[in-house]
Amino acid sequence: MQMLSSQVQGYLKSSSWIRKMFEAGLELKAKYGEDAVCDFSLGNPDLAPPKAVAQGLHDIAATAERPFAFGYMPNFGYPSTRKALAGHLAQEQGVAVEPGDLVLTCGAAGAINSLLRAVLEPGDEVICPAPYFVEYGFYVQNYGGTLRPVPARPLTFELDLPAMEAAITERTRIVLINSPNNPSGAVYTRAELQGLAAILARKTAEFGRPIYLAADEPYRFLTFDGCEVPSVLPLYPYSVVVSSFSKCLSLAGERVGYALVNPAMPDKATLVAGIVLANRILGFVNAPAIGQMLAERALGSQVNLAVYAERRKAMTTVLDEAGYTFTMPKGAFYFFPQAPGGDDVAFCAALQEERILAVPGSGFGCPGFFRLAFCVGEEVINRSAEGFAKALARF
Ligand code: PLP
């Protein structure tokens, strides 16, 4: 009996590397004990949310007995959250933002899905630099589109603008970028973004249909050594920022994020209306009530960035001393070193024998590398040193 659509059946068969590592990790932990395994496979922020979140929950609890305390709301979210977030994002992005430019969503994932649902025709293409967040491929296929990854420049993971331009066709509907990048840690410079904006403006004029630039920014808050994350909004009118509070407030399970349509986009109200409708008909209906209330109260707070900076330093020492080749991440909480020997799957298997869990770059459209998420305690990073050295010695 065919229980599933052939597409989902196919997805299940070729389950993602992150999932495979997760399952391997459970096995290793059951066999050797939690403390014997160094698990760098998951980007689940382990830092406690900032104090404003606990305080916010306390305040929300005090209002919980009112009628409609958590009832349905407009599909774009609570008007008060929208307004407060507009003020916050105006500062962050350096442009004037109206509450009406914003839609509250179920995380950045919900924002990307709602945007795709609103603008993609079946057969349309979405271009993204590779390596990329693996879920993008599924999201685009949800709406009959095709993801067209374009390799970033080797080792630095900068945008390869000529290659991106060459990949654009009349079917291209969105260019989806993610900076700071998961998994490479790259942060695109203003010059790279200006170059991309110029290409998109030219192609949009040529084809007579907007090619949207979607900037997926859940790691915007987390950069190192004073690195700046330039906003795409002043550079290109058909741009949309999608982001969330999953990482900056460690609220990943509460599913609250947003889509911010460029305030300067021609006919922006139509795109906002499309995203709001998509948010509804995809069954999200609206972003979670408590998540929005929390985000509104905690705007401007964030997790303790110094902890991530220290871990990045510790991980650098471990990888350097063992002799790995990698580009220093400028932002986000991932390292993306080269896999010794070139076979990322084989190398991750070797790491597993040392009870270290990493994800092969193949899972991010970039074979030959592996990803390490440093949202783990510094003691785990330090403990992994011997295993990293031993695995490398075998290749
Ligand atoms: N985009 C990127 C690049 C991510 O790494 C993630 C989560 O890890 C998401 C989007 C989805 O995040 P959210 O929890 O906001 O849906």
Short mmCIF file of C-alpha atoms and ligand atoms in Angstrom, two decimals:
data_model
loop_
_atom_site.label_atom_id
_atom_site.label_comp_id
_atom_site.label_asym_id
_atom_site.label_seq_id
_atom_site.Cartn_x
_atom_site.Cartn_y
_atom_site.Cartn_z
CA MET A 1 0.00 0.00 0.00
CA GLN A 2 1.36 3.41 -0.90
CA MET A 3 1.13 5.34 2.36
CA LEU A 4 2.99 8.46 1.24
CA SER A 5 3.44 10.66 -1.77
CA SER A 6 6.38 9.46 -3.84
CA GLN A 7 8.17 12.74 -3.09
CA VAL A 8 7.96 12.38 0.69
CA GLN A 9 8.73 8.66 0.45
CA GLY A 10 11.87 9.64 -1.47
CA TYR A 11 12.83 12.24 1.14
CA LEU A 12 12.44 9.66 3.92
CA LYS A 13 14.72 7.21 2.12
CA SER A 14 17.47 9.75 1.65
CA SER A 15 17.12 11.26 5.13
CA SER A 16 19.40 14.23 5.79
CA TRP A 17 22.95 13.99 7.07
CA ILE A 18 22.03 16.03 10.12
CA ARG A 19 19.35 13.47 10.92
CA LYS A 20 21.77 10.58 10.32
CA MET A 21 24.32 12.17 12.64
CA PHE A 22 21.63 12.77 15.23
CA GLU A 23 20.72 9.09 15.16
CA ALA A 24 24.37 7.99 15.22
CA GLY A 25 24.86 10.32 18.17
CA LEU A 26 22.01 8.75 20.11
CA GLU A 27 23.56 5.32 19.51
CA LEU A 28 27.04 6.42 20.60
CA LYS A 29 25.65 8.16 23.69
CA ALA A 30 23.63 5.06 24.65
CA LYS A 31 26.75 2.89 24.25
CA TYR A 32 29.43 5.07 25.86
CA GLY A 33 27.47 7.60 27.93
CA GLU A 34 26.60 11.28 27.19
CA ASP A 35 29.91 12.59 28.48
CA ALA A 36 32.02 10.37 26.26
CA VAL A 37 30.63 11.86 23.02
CA CYS A 38 31.55 15.27 21.54
CA ASP A 39 28.46 16.26 19.59
CA PHE A 40 29.04 19.12 17.13
CA SER A 41 26.21 18.08 14.82
CA LEU A 42 23.30 20.29 15.83
CA GLY A 43 22.76 24.05 15.56
CA ASN A 44 20.47 24.09 18.58
CA PRO A 45 21.55 27.08 20.71
CA ASP A 46 22.47 25.80 24.17
CA LEU A 47 22.82 29.17 25.94
CA ALA A 48 20.07 30.20 28.35
CA PRO A 49 17.73 32.89 26.99
CA PRO A 50 18.48 36.39 28.30
CA LYS A 51 16.78 37.46 31.55
CA ALA A 52 14.18 39.53 29.68
CA VAL A 53 12.62 36.27 28.45
CA ALA A 54 12.01 34.85 31.93
CA GLN A 55 10.73 38.24 33.09
CA GLY A 56 8.50 38.44 30.02
CA LEU A 57 7.02 34.99 30.73
CA HIS A 58 6.29 36.08 34.26
CA ASP A 59 4.46 39.20 33.03
CA ILE A 60 2.55 37.20 30.42
CA ALA A 61 1.44 34.68 33.07
CA ALA A 62 -0.09 37.55 35.03
CA THR A 63 -2.40 38.33 32.08
CA ALA A 64 -3.27 34.71 31.22
CA GLU A 65 -6.73 34.71 32.81
CA ARG A 66 -8.05 37.50 30.59
CA PRO A 67 -10.49 36.53 27.82
CA PHE A 68 -8.72 36.10 24.46
CA ALA A 69 -5.36 36.19 26.27
CA PHE A 70 -4.00 33.81 23.63
CA GLY A 71 -6.78 33.97 21.04
CA TYR A 72 -6.67 34.34 17.27
CA MET A 73 -5.20 37.57 16.05
CA PRO A 74 -4.65 39.24 12.66
CA ASN A 75 -2.67 36.84 10.44
CA PHE A 76 0.24 39.31 10.32
CA GLY A 77 0.68 39.09 14.11
CA TYR A 78 -0.06 41.28 17.12
CA PRO A 79 -0.19 44.96 16.09
CA SER A 80 1.86 45.92 19.18
CA THR A 81 4.60 43.38 18.33
CA ARG A 82 4.65 44.56 14.73
CA LYS A 83 5.01 48.16 15.84
CA ALA A 84 7.77 47.50 18.36
CA LEU A 85 9.64 45.28 15.91
CA ALA A 86 9.39 47.94 13.19
CA GLY A 87 11.16 50.40 15.51
CA HIS A 88 13.83 47.84 16.38
CA LEU A 89 14.48 46.84 12.76
CA ALA A 90 14.64 50.46 11.59
CA GLN A 91 17.68 50.82 13.85
CA GLU A 92 19.17 47.47 12.92
CA GLN A 93 18.74 47.76 9.15
CA GLY A 94 19.32 51.50 8.85
CA VAL A 95 16.09 52.27 6.94
CA ALA A 96 12.70 53.68 8.02
CA VAL A 97 10.35 50.73 8.67
CA GLU A 98 6.55 50.91 8.94
CA PRO A 99 4.70 48.27 11.00
CA GLY A 100 2.85 47.39 7.77
CA ASP A 101 6.12 46.24 6.16
CA LEU A 102 6.32 43.33 8.61
CA VAL A 103 4.72 39.90 8.98
CA LEU A 104 5.29 37.86 12.14
CA THR A 105 5.93 34.21 11.20
CA CYS A 106 6.72 30.78 12.61
CA GLY A 107 10.47 31.30 12.69
CA ALA A 108 12.65 32.23 9.74
CA ALA A 109 11.62 28.87 8.27
CA GLY A 110 7.98 29.97 8.27
CA ALA A 111 8.95 33.33 6.76
CA ILE A 112 10.87 31.68 3.91
CA ASN A 113 8.00 29.26 3.22
CA SER A 114 5.41 32.04 3.22
CA LEU A 115 7.53 34.16 0.88
CA LEU A 116 8.08 31.24 -1.49
CA ARG A 117 4.37 30.38 -1.44
CA ALA A 118 3.51 33.99 -2.21
CA VAL A 119 5.78 34.46 -5.25
CA LEU A 120 6.79 31.13 -6.84
CA GLU A 121 5.13 29.69 -9.93
CA PRO A 122 5.70 25.95 -10.47
CA GLY A 123 8.94 25.61 -12.43
CA ASP A 124 10.43 28.83 -11.03
CA GLU A 125 13.99 28.74 -9.76
CA VAL A 126 15.63 29.95 -6.57
CA ILE A 127 19.36 30.60 -6.62
CA CYS A 128 21.48 30.34 -3.50
CA PRO A 129 25.21 30.24 -2.87
CA ALA A 130 26.54 26.83 -1.79
CA PRO A 131 27.16 25.71 0.91
CA TYR A 132 23.63 26.43 2.09
CA PHE A 133 21.13 25.59 4.85
CA VAL A 134 19.93 22.18 3.75
CA GLU A 135 16.22 22.83 4.27
CA TYR A 136 16.16 25.40 1.45
CA GLY A 137 15.89 22.61 -1.12
CA PHE A 138 12.80 21.14 0.56
CA TYR A 139 11.19 24.54 1.05
CA VAL A 140 11.56 25.44 -2.63
CA GLN A 141 10.21 22.05 -3.73
CA ASN A 142 7.18 22.56 -1.46
CA TYR A 143 5.93 25.04 -4.08
CA GLY A 144 7.03 23.26 -7.24
CA GLY A 145 10.21 25.29 -7.58
CA THR A 146 13.81 24.21 -8.11
CA LEU A 147 16.78 25.26 -5.99
CA ARG A 148 19.84 26.15 -8.08
CA PRO A 149 22.88 26.30 -5.80
CA VAL A 150 25.88 28.22 -7.11
CA PRO A 151 29.21 27.35 -5.44
CA ALA A 152 30.71 30.18 -3.41
CA ARG A 153 34.39 31.00 -3.95
CA PRO A 154 36.61 28.18 -2.72
CA LEU A 155 37.77 28.43 0.87
CA THR A 156 36.70 32.04 1.55
CA PHE A 157 33.04 31.28 0.70
CA GLU A 158 32.60 34.76 -0.79
CA LEU A 159 29.85 35.21 -3.37
CA ASP A 160 30.92 34.21 -6.88
CA LEU A 161 29.06 37.02 -8.63
CA PRO A 162 29.88 36.10 -12.25
CA ALA A 163 28.71 32.52 -11.58
CA MET A 164 25.54 33.77 -9.90
CA GLU A 165 24.81 36.08 -12.82
CA ALA A 166 25.37 33.23 -15.27
CA ALA A 167 22.87 31.07 -13.33
CA ILE A 168 20.04 33.64 -13.57
CA THR A 169 17.38 32.91 -16.19
CA GLU A 170 13.84 34.09 -16.90
CA ARG A 171 12.69 31.43 -14.44
CA THR A 172 14.71 32.88 -11.56
CA ARG A 173 12.32 34.30 -8.97
CA ILE A 174 14.43 34.62 -5.85
CA VAL A 175 18.08 34.81 -4.91
CA LEU A 176 18.30 33.54 -1.34
CA ILE A 177 21.38 34.45 0.66
CA ASN A 178 22.27 33.75 4.27
CA SER A 179 24.82 35.94 6.05
CA PRO A 180 26.31 35.18 8.55
CA ASN A 181 26.25 31.84 6.81
CA ASN A 182 25.31 28.41 8.06
CA PRO A 183 27.53 26.39 7.60
CA SER A 184 30.53 28.43 6.37
CA GLY A 185 30.52 31.34 8.84
CA ALA A 186 30.99 33.75 5.89
CA VAL A 187 29.63 37.29 6.19
CA TYR A 188 29.09 39.07 2.87
CA THR A 189 30.67 42.49 2.52
CA ARG A 190 28.90 45.62 1.34
CA ALA A 191 30.84 45.42 -1.95
CA GLU A 192 29.63 41.84 -2.59
CA LEU A 193 26.04 42.80 -1.82
CA GLN A 194 26.25 45.91 -4.00
CA GLY A 195 27.57 43.75 -6.83
CA LEU A 196 24.71 41.28 -6.40
CA ALA A 197 22.15 44.10 -6.20
CA ALA A 198 23.42 45.59 -9.48
CA ILE A 199 23.08 42.22 -11.24
CA LEU A 200 19.54 41.70 -9.92
CA ALA A 201 18.45 45.22 -10.89
CA ARG A 202 19.72 44.62 -14.42
CA LYS A 203 18.08 41.20 -14.76
CA THR A 204 14.80 42.39 -13.26
CA ALA A 205 14.65 45.19 -15.85
CA GLU A 206 15.58 42.74 -18.62
CA PHE A 207 12.91 40.15 -17.74
CA GLY A 208 10.20 42.58 -16.63
CA ARG A 209 9.46 40.56 -13.46
CA PRO A 210 11.03 41.19 -10.04
CA ILE A 211 13.79 38.85 -8.99
CA TYR A 212 13.55 39.09 -5.21
CA LEU A 213 16.62 39.11 -3.01
CA ALA A 214 15.79 37.30 0.24
CA ALA A 215 18.31 37.77 3.07
CA ASP A 216 18.00 35.02 5.69
CA GLU A 217 19.55 36.57 8.80
CA PRO A 218 18.95 34.55 11.97
CA TYR A 219 22.67 34.89 12.85
CA ARG A 220 22.94 38.66 12.24
CA PHE A 221 23.53 39.27 15.96
CA LEU A 222 26.51 36.91 16.11
CA THR A 223 29.68 38.19 14.45
CA PHE A 224 33.25 38.27 15.68
CA ASP A 225 36.13 40.74 15.68
CA GLY A 226 33.81 43.68 14.98
CA CYS A 227 32.62 42.28 11.62
CA GLU A 228 29.69 44.26 10.15
CA VAL A 229 26.64 42.67 8.49
CA PRO A 230 25.48 45.19 5.87
CA SER A 231 21.74 45.39 5.21
CA VAL A 232 20.47 44.54 1.73
CA LEU A 233 17.51 46.90 2.10
CA PRO A 234 19.26 50.16 1.10
CA LEU A 235 20.92 48.37 -1.84
CA TYR A 236 18.07 46.75 -3.75
CA PRO A 237 14.35 47.61 -3.73
CA TYR A 238 12.99 44.08 -4.34
CA SER A 239 14.55 42.71 -1.15
CA VAL A 240 13.06 40.95 1.85
CA VAL A 241 14.76 40.22 5.18
CA VAL A 242 13.69 37.01 6.91
CA SER A 243 14.86 36.25 10.40
CA SER A 244 13.85 35.01 13.83
CA PHE A 245 14.49 35.00 17.55
CA SER A 246 15.60 31.35 17.50
CA LYS A 247 19.29 32.07 17.92
CA CYS A 248 19.59 35.60 19.37
CA LEU A 249 17.17 34.83 22.23
CA SER A 250 17.72 31.01 22.24
CA LEU A 251 13.99 30.66 21.47
CA ALA A 252 14.30 28.11 18.67
CA GLY A 253 11.46 25.91 19.92
CA GLU A 254 9.02 28.77 20.33
CA ARG A 255 8.90 29.37 16.55
CA VAL A 256 8.77 33.12 16.23
CA GLY A 257 10.30 35.08 13.37
CA TYR A 258 9.37 37.60 10.69
CA ALA A 259 9.52 38.73 7.09
CA LEU A 260 10.39 42.38 6.53
CA VAL A 261 9.51 43.61 3.05
CA ASN A 262 11.74 46.43 1.84
CA PRO A 263 9.92 49.67 2.80
CA ALA A 264 11.13 51.10 -0.54
CA MET A 265 9.77 48.25 -2.70
CA PRO A 266 7.35 49.39 -5.43
CA ASP A 267 3.87 48.03 -4.64
CA LYS A 268 5.17 46.53 -1.38
CA ALA A 269 1.64 46.24 0.05
CA THR A 270 0.84 43.53 -2.51
CA LEU A 271 3.83 41.42 -1.47
CA VAL A 272 3.01 41.90 2.24
CA ALA A 273 -0.60 40.85 1.58
CA GLY A 274 0.66 37.77 -0.29
CA ILE A 275 2.95 36.73 2.56
CA VAL A 276 0.17 37.28 5.15
CA LEU A 277 -2.21 35.15 3.08
CA ALA A 278 0.43 32.45 2.56
CA ASN A 279 1.16 32.41 6.30
CA ARG A 280 -2.55 31.70 6.83
CA ILE A 281 -3.19 29.13 4.11
CA LEU A 282 -0.04 27.15 4.80
CA GLY A 283 -1.72 26.44 8.12
CA PHE A 284 0.60 28.54 10.26
CA VAL A 285 -2.39 30.97 10.63
CA ASN A 286 -0.24 33.33 12.70
CA ALA A 287 3.02 33.25 14.63
CA PRO A 288 2.67 31.82 18.18
CA ALA A 289 1.05 34.24 20.61
CA ILE A 290 3.41 33.70 23.53
CA GLY A 291 6.46 33.80 21.28
CA GLN A 292 5.43 37.20 19.92
CA MET A 293 4.74 38.57 23.39
CA LEU A 294 8.14 37.33 24.55
CA ALA A 295 9.97 38.70 21.53
CA GLU A 296 8.30 42.08 21.97
CA ARG A 297 9.36 42.24 25.60
CA ALA A 298 12.89 41.02 24.95
CA LEU A 299 13.64 43.16 21.86
CA GLY A 300 17.18 44.45 22.10
CA SER A 301 18.32 41.72 24.52
CA GLN A 302 20.40 38.79 23.39
CA VAL A 303 22.23 35.75 24.65
CA ASN A 304 25.72 36.21 26.04
CA LEU A 305 27.86 36.63 22.92
CA ALA A 306 31.12 36.47 24.88
CA VAL A 307 30.48 32.75 25.46
CA TYR A 308 30.31 32.06 21.72
CA ALA A 309 33.44 34.15 21.15
CA GLU A 310 35.35 32.09 23.74
CA ARG A 311 34.20 28.83 22.20
CA ARG A 312 35.26 30.00 18.76
CA LYS A 313 38.70 30.66 20.20
CA ALA A 314 38.84 27.22 21.85
CA MET A 315 37.72 25.47 18.66
CA THR A 316 40.32 27.39 16.65
CA THR A 317 43.04 26.16 19.00
CA VAL A 318 41.85 22.55 18.77
CA LEU A 319 41.66 22.58 14.96
CA ASP A 320 44.93 24.51 14.49
CA GLU A 321 46.90 22.29 16.84
CA ALA A 322 45.58 19.16 15.14
CA GLY A 323 46.52 20.61 11.72
CA TYR A 324 43.16 21.17 10.01
CA THR A 325 42.66 23.65 7.15
CA PHE A 326 39.76 26.04 7.63
CA THR A 327 38.64 29.62 7.05
CA MET A 328 37.96 31.45 10.27
CA PRO A 329 34.17 31.96 10.63
CA LYS A 330 33.30 35.67 10.72
CA GLY A 331 29.87 34.98 12.18
CA ALA A 332 27.33 32.34 13.30
CA PHE A 333 28.36 29.34 15.41
CA TYR A 334 29.88 26.97 12.87
CA PHE A 335 33.30 25.93 11.58
CA PHE A 336 33.48 24.43 8.10
CA PRO A 337 36.94 22.85 7.74
CA GLN A 338 38.23 20.91 4.76
CA ALA A 339 37.83 17.15 5.13
CA PRO A 340 41.31 15.61 5.18
CA GLY A 341 41.55 13.18 2.25
CA GLY A 342 38.71 14.98 0.47
CA ASP A 343 35.93 12.49 1.25
CA ASP A 344 33.74 14.30 3.79
CA VAL A 345 31.49 11.30 4.44
CA ALA A 346 34.43 8.98 5.09
CA PHE A 347 36.08 11.58 7.28
CA CYS A 348 32.96 12.13 9.40
CA ALA A 349 32.81 8.33 9.85
CA ALA A 350 36.41 8.45 11.10
CA LEU A 351 35.51 11.25 13.52
CA GLN A 352 32.61 9.13 14.75
CA GLU A 353 35.05 6.39 15.65
CA GLU A 354 36.66 8.98 17.91
CA ARG A 355 33.18 9.71 19.29
CA ILE A 356 33.04 13.09 17.58
CA LEU A 357 29.88 13.98 15.65
CA ALA A 358 30.18 16.34 12.67
CA VAL A 359 28.06 16.79 9.55
CA PRO A 360 29.51 16.12 6.07
CA GLY A 361 29.58 19.13 3.76
CA SER A 362 27.65 17.02 1.20
CA GLY A 363 24.61 17.74 3.36
CA PHE A 364 25.06 21.46 2.58
CA GLY A 365 25.73 21.09 -1.14
CA CYS A 366 29.49 21.31 -0.55
CA PRO A 367 31.36 17.99 -0.50
CA GLY A 368 34.94 17.96 0.75
CA PHE A 369 34.18 19.88 3.96
CA PHE A 370 32.50 19.14 7.28
CA ARG A 371 30.50 21.28 9.68
CA LEU A 372 31.08 21.67 13.40
CA ALA A 373 28.45 23.54 15.42
CA PHE A 374 29.97 25.16 18.48
CA CYS A 375 26.80 25.51 20.50
CA VAL A 376 28.29 23.12 23.04
CA GLY A 377 30.18 23.77 26.28
CA GLU A 378 33.85 24.72 26.06
CA GLU A 379 34.77 21.56 27.98
CA VAL A 380 33.34 19.48 25.11
CA ILE A 381 35.50 21.42 22.64
CA ASN A 382 38.62 20.90 24.74
CA ARG A 383 37.83 17.24 25.28
CA SER A 384 37.56 16.71 21.52
CA ALA A 385 41.20 17.71 20.84
CA GLU A 386 42.64 14.20 21.06
CA GLY A 387 39.94 12.70 18.82
CA PHE A 388 40.40 15.38 16.15
CA ALA A 389 44.16 14.76 16.12
CA LYS A 390 43.74 10.98 15.91
CA ALA A 391 41.17 11.13 13.10
CA LEU A 392 43.42 13.44 11.06
CA ALA A 393 46.43 11.18 11.58
CA ARG A 394 44.54 8.37 9.85
CA PHE A 395 44.12 10.32 6.59
N1 PLP B 1 18.01 29.75 8.14
C1 PLP B 1 19.18 29.29 8.58
C2 PLP B 1 20.41 29.65 7.84
C3 PLP B 1 19.25 28.47 9.71
O1 PLP B 1 20.44 28.01 10.13
C4 PLP B 1 18.05 28.14 10.39
C5 PLP B 1 18.08 27.26 11.55
O2 PLP B 1 19.06 26.69 11.94
C6 PLP B 1 16.85 28.66 9.89
C7 PLP B 1 16.86 29.45 8.77
C8 PLP B 1 15.54 28.35 10.53
O3 PLP B 1 15.47 29.00 11.73
P1 PLP B 1 14.10 29.27 12.51
O4 PLP B 1 14.23 28.53 13.79
O5 PLP B 1 14.08 30.73 12.69
O6 PLP B 1 13.00 28.79 11.66
#
